[in-house]
């Protein structure tokens, strides 16, 4: 039997060898990173090395990196009323794009009536004119816009959004979880005030994330209270092994980024060209800048759940959307926000590539889609 083909990298990635080695080495340590003895200092060194690695990767200062249990927790921590820059007025409302991850759409600690939605275009890109009107229509706002969409792969104009938001006296949070390791991301270059990341999206272990804040940001209130870990911003003994693995994955991903991005772009383009020629399939967000590894497609009459099962039976792992919602029947909120009706949105299949994806994997996927397209859409 041929080996399986994994094309669901946006949901989670395999553990990198460097991350696995770092995790296993960290499990050999017995010290609490908050302890002052030698064992504690050894554990602390691993945490701080990882903190420095992530900070260097995105142009931040290590002291502004807050480790969390996941990207979801990082987003929840970021969405805090009262955030302010050194000279700014505290934010009093939240504006989120209509295509954000569920953990952002939930609104963090903002009351529901203080949360507004920013429209997106039919390609899934934030409507900057709508953003401009919304930030001007009330008190200072925290705006949350993802760097790259997890379903369509569409890149968002976060640098332009930052200028609009800052001119109105607000702050910008960027969910950069899908961007890290796939495209370059620098918190200062894009003008973000906060940015969220997750270890298992770049080859690190599951169960570790980070929120990075810009220098001078104030008013960040912890979600978890107790001890003084993470400079008082996130209580709880640090997940030393997870954090060490995260740091190792960051270093490995950034070193390989230029070569991996070029290779994945070539593979993605080959995949899309093949998909278009079968069963009248079409690609979502194909006319805008996207992640080099992501393809979201559909064909008339296709049911995503059936297609995902069909691919699985052919030995290929794909997704019908984000992993957090792929088990649900309702259509993708991302495609609904882009203006697609429920029948189209329920037929979307996501293919996402990674550093070990090979041309042979693309060929097997196209062979499977040719078979499935002719079978599932017959008549």
XYZ file of C-alpha atoms in Angstrom:
379
model
C 0.000 0.000 0.000
C 1.329 3.461 -0.848
C 2.036 5.794 2.037
C -0.520 8.430 2.882
C -0.278 11.994 1.593
C -0.766 14.745 4.155
C -2.257 17.953 2.697
C -3.740 19.551 5.819
C -0.754 21.561 7.046
C -2.866 24.626 7.907
C -4.651 22.542 10.534
C -1.439 21.269 12.086
C 2.054 20.339 10.984
C 4.269 17.348 11.695
C 6.736 17.859 14.514
C 10.097 19.022 13.145
C 13.101 16.922 14.092
C 14.679 19.964 15.745
C 11.562 20.551 17.839
C 11.308 16.898 18.851
C 14.911 16.913 20.036
C 14.352 20.096 22.023
C 11.193 18.726 23.648
C 12.840 15.467 24.666
C 15.871 17.259 26.075
C 13.621 19.578 28.088
C 11.738 16.620 29.573
C 15.007 15.517 31.144
C 15.093 18.669 33.277
C 13.462 18.659 36.692
C 13.601 22.329 37.659
C 10.751 24.828 37.796
C 11.755 27.827 35.647
C 10.736 30.171 38.471
C 13.130 28.511 40.949
C 16.444 30.216 41.702
C 18.565 27.083 42.131
C 20.672 25.555 39.359
C 17.926 23.203 38.184
C 15.469 26.068 37.930
C 17.963 28.255 36.106
C 18.561 25.517 33.559
C 14.840 25.318 32.799
C 14.621 29.109 32.686
C 17.422 29.207 30.118
C 15.381 27.067 27.705
C 12.359 29.341 28.083
C 14.407 32.494 27.528
C 16.256 31.018 24.547
C 12.902 30.289 22.899
C 11.649 33.759 23.795
C 14.692 35.314 22.127
C 14.255 33.124 19.040
C 10.654 34.157 18.462
C 11.439 37.807 19.185
C 14.327 37.821 16.704
C 12.186 36.139 14.052
C 9.572 38.908 14.066
C 11.605 41.973 15.060
C 10.396 42.237 18.662
C 12.118 42.530 22.028
C 12.269 39.314 24.088
C 10.656 41.007 27.086
C 7.537 41.596 24.971
C 6.938 37.903 24.200
C 4.277 36.235 26.370
C 4.035 32.455 26.118
C 0.539 30.940 26.253
C -1.095 27.526 25.937
C -2.115 28.057 22.297
C -2.880 30.616 19.628
C -6.464 30.748 20.881
C -5.314 31.836 24.328
C -2.953 34.371 22.764
C -5.881 35.881 20.869
C -8.055 35.936 23.986
C -5.284 37.672 25.933
C -4.859 40.283 23.195
C -8.537 41.239 23.012
C -8.554 43.285 26.186
C -10.454 46.566 26.790
C -8.234 49.303 28.193
C -5.169 48.649 26.054
C -3.264 51.826 25.264
C 0.026 53.082 23.931
C 2.234 55.291 26.093
C 0.375 58.468 25.161
C -2.895 57.039 23.873
C -6.432 56.861 25.180
C -7.568 53.358 26.212
C -9.473 51.414 23.579
C -13.143 50.985 24.386
C -14.455 48.850 21.514
C -13.340 46.023 19.249
C -13.496 45.789 15.455
C -12.738 42.442 13.803
C -12.704 41.413 10.161
C -15.529 39.109 9.131
C -13.080 36.331 8.165
C -11.193 36.032 11.456
C -10.604 32.792 13.330
C -13.351 31.823 15.769
C -11.123 32.725 18.728
C -11.065 36.342 17.516
C -14.701 36.489 16.473
C -15.544 35.470 20.059
C -14.341 38.937 21.090
C -12.156 38.150 24.082
C -13.226 40.263 27.063
C -15.159 42.872 25.076
C -18.932 43.007 25.656
C -20.902 41.817 22.613
C -22.420 45.253 22.017
C -18.945 46.794 21.783
C -17.826 44.504 18.937
C -18.161 45.433 15.265
C -17.429 43.554 12.036
C -15.309 44.835 9.152
C -16.481 43.792 5.683
C -14.287 41.916 3.242
C -14.262 41.836 -0.554
C -15.396 38.905 -2.675
C -11.755 37.760 -2.612
C -11.734 37.715 1.184
C -9.559 40.796 1.662
C -10.445 43.404 4.270
C -12.348 46.399 2.872
C -10.120 49.293 3.964
C -12.804 51.882 3.203
C -15.161 50.116 5.593
C -12.395 49.955 8.187
C -11.727 53.685 7.781
C -15.392 54.509 8.296
C -15.748 52.238 11.323
C -12.708 53.533 13.224
C -13.856 57.109 12.633
C -17.368 56.433 13.897
C -16.649 56.075 17.611
C -14.121 56.069 20.441
C -10.644 54.508 20.030
C -10.873 50.897 18.919
C -8.777 47.780 19.065
C -8.843 46.318 15.553
C -8.050 42.649 14.900
C -7.097 41.562 11.380
C -5.295 38.318 10.566
C -2.135 38.372 8.478
C -3.250 35.411 6.363
C -6.537 33.569 6.246
C -6.422 29.957 7.333
C -9.007 28.817 4.762
C -8.365 30.798 1.568
C -4.739 31.744 2.266
C -5.516 35.361 1.323
C -2.992 37.853 2.700
C -4.502 40.857 4.440
C -3.303 44.470 4.059
C -2.253 44.728 7.690
C 0.327 47.501 7.170
C -2.256 49.735 5.468
C -4.790 48.834 8.154
C -2.308 49.785 10.871
C -1.891 53.279 9.421
C -5.656 53.779 9.273
C -6.156 52.487 12.810
C -3.312 54.520 14.326
C -4.462 57.746 12.640
C -7.792 57.235 14.402
C -6.097 56.695 17.773
C -6.646 52.951 17.886
C -4.498 49.822 18.159
C -4.033 46.869 15.813
C -3.859 43.200 16.764
C -2.670 40.798 14.065
C -3.357 37.079 14.233
C -0.159 35.959 12.475
C -0.573 32.270 13.276
C -0.822 31.126 9.646
C 1.838 33.586 8.435
C 4.823 32.649 10.586
C 7.203 30.374 8.711
C 5.330 30.739 5.390
C 5.897 34.419 4.638
C 8.037 37.077 6.257
C 6.426 38.846 9.201
C 7.913 41.730 11.179
C 5.781 43.317 13.881
C 7.402 46.719 13.400
C 7.273 46.684 9.599
C 3.527 46.050 9.580
C 2.873 48.407 12.497
C 1.112 45.850 14.675
C 0.621 46.588 18.372
C 0.002 42.930 19.224
C 0.550 39.706 17.282
C -0.416 36.093 18.020
C 1.470 32.908 17.124
C 1.109 29.144 17.573
C 3.775 26.446 17.808
C 2.049 23.577 16.011
C 1.542 25.579 12.810
C 5.297 25.728 12.132
C 6.464 22.269 13.222
C 6.451 22.826 16.968
C 4.442 20.839 19.537
C 0.748 21.372 20.130
C -0.252 23.229 23.276
C 2.011 26.279 23.087
C 1.517 29.743 21.602
C 2.610 33.304 22.165
C 1.354 36.856 22.201
C 3.902 39.499 21.261
C 3.254 43.132 22.164
C 4.881 46.235 20.762
C 7.228 48.204 22.967
C 5.329 50.746 25.043
C 1.946 49.029 24.964
C 0.150 49.242 28.306
C -3.083 48.004 29.817
C -2.746 44.318 28.949
C -4.753 42.467 31.591
C -3.973 38.779 32.201
C -6.647 36.197 31.546
C -5.051 33.809 34.030
C -4.160 35.284 37.413
C -2.047 33.765 40.150
C 1.730 33.708 40.120
C 3.906 36.331 38.498
C 5.029 34.285 35.517
C 5.600 35.948 32.129
C 6.219 39.294 33.851
C 2.769 39.113 35.441
C 0.966 38.795 32.111
C 0.118 35.077 32.182
C 0.042 33.072 35.408
C 0.971 29.414 35.557
C 4.205 27.448 35.430
C 5.596 27.673 31.912
C 5.343 24.642 29.624
C 9.122 24.332 29.373
C 9.200 21.406 26.937
C 6.544 22.941 24.672
C 8.220 26.332 24.698
C 11.628 24.813 23.933
C 10.113 22.927 21.004
C 8.394 26.097 19.795
C 11.682 27.980 19.842
C 13.477 25.222 17.935
C 10.696 25.139 15.343
C 10.909 28.911 14.881
C 14.633 28.735 14.237
C 14.268 25.862 11.762
C 11.308 27.418 9.941
C 12.940 30.802 9.503
C 16.170 29.291 8.226
C 14.289 27.293 5.586
C 11.697 29.970 4.734
C 13.049 31.341 1.420
C 13.598 27.922 -0.123
C 10.387 26.412 1.284
C 8.221 29.331 0.142
C 9.556 29.166 -3.415
C 9.125 25.404 -3.614
C 5.615 25.427 -2.140
C 4.519 28.193 -4.499
C 5.593 26.083 -7.464
C 3.807 23.014 -6.103
C 0.677 25.012 -5.284
C 0.533 26.451 -8.799
C 0.878 22.979 -10.325
C -1.871 21.710 -8.042
C -4.214 24.549 -8.951
C -3.600 24.178 -12.663
C -4.498 20.518 -12.424
C -7.580 21.087 -10.264
C -9.037 23.666 -12.647
C -9.027 21.162 -15.477
C -11.160 18.622 -13.624
C -14.943 18.818 -13.135
C -15.069 22.568 -13.731
C -13.398 23.322 -10.408
C -12.625 26.890 -9.348
C -10.170 28.369 -6.829
C -11.236 30.825 -4.140
C -9.269 34.086 -3.725
C -7.093 33.203 -6.716
C -6.744 36.824 -7.845
C -5.152 38.168 -4.644
C -1.865 37.547 -2.862
C -2.036 34.325 -0.882
C 0.071 32.035 1.242
C 2.381 29.921 -0.909
C 0.921 26.677 0.433
C -2.877 27.066 0.438
C -5.568 26.081 -2.079
C -9.304 26.321 -1.398
C -11.444 25.024 -4.254
C -14.919 23.812 -5.139
C -16.934 22.504 -8.076
C -20.635 22.831 -8.802
C -22.598 20.327 -6.752
C -19.642 19.229 -4.634
C -20.242 18.393 -0.963
C -17.106 18.996 1.062
C -17.749 16.342 3.706
C -18.165 13.680 1.034
C -15.068 14.879 -0.811
C -12.949 14.852 2.359
C -14.008 11.257 3.064
C -13.314 10.317 -0.543
C -9.816 11.802 -0.422
C -9.202 10.022 2.879
C -10.162 6.675 1.367
C -7.656 7.404 -1.402
C -4.981 7.909 1.251
C -4.935 11.701 1.198
C -5.652 13.940 4.199
C -7.409 17.187 3.270
C -9.849 19.520 5.013
C -13.208 21.161 4.449
C -12.046 24.323 6.235
C -10.432 25.161 9.562
C -9.796 22.221 11.889
C -11.831 23.903 14.638
C -14.995 23.781 12.528
C -14.469 21.055 9.927
C -16.697 18.657 11.851
C -19.653 21.030 11.715
C -22.269 21.040 8.974
C -22.762 24.781 8.602
C -20.963 26.534 5.715
C -17.688 28.358 6.202
C -18.179 31.797 7.754
C -15.210 32.951 5.656
C -16.904 32.144 2.364
C -20.225 33.498 3.631
C -18.492 36.808 4.425
C -17.061 36.792 0.879
C -20.624 36.674 -0.466
C -20.933 33.009 -1.430
C -24.207 31.227 -0.791
C -24.505 28.205 1.459
C -24.441 25.636 -1.336
C -21.111 26.961 -2.612
C -19.644 27.413 0.868
C -20.548 23.843 1.840
C -18.582 22.508 -1.116
C -15.201 24.053 -0.360
C -12.204 21.751 0.059
C -8.885 23.005 1.447
C -5.514 21.610 0.458
C -2.484 22.946 2.319
C 1.132 21.982 1.683
C 4.253 21.903 3.829
C 8.008 21.565 3.820
C 7.986 17.828 3.058
C 5.333 17.924 0.300
C 6.718 16.429 -2.913
C 5.671 16.593 -6.598
C 4.524 12.988 -6.305
C 2.074 14.031 -3.586
C 0.588 16.617 -5.936
C 0.231 13.998 -8.684
C -1.540 11.594 -6.321
C -3.897 14.343 -5.177
C -4.798 15.213 -8.758
C -5.354 11.554 -9.599
C -7.669 11.253 -6.600
C -9.560 14.436 -7.519
C -9.976 13.233 -11.106
C -11.502 10.022 -9.809
C -13.631 11.728 -7.164
C -14.773 14.533 -9.417
C -16.012 12.117 -12.027
C -17.736 9.999 -9.380
C -19.181 12.553 -6.958
C -20.399 14.987 -9.589
C -21.693 12.492 -12.141
C -25.071 13.641 -13.439
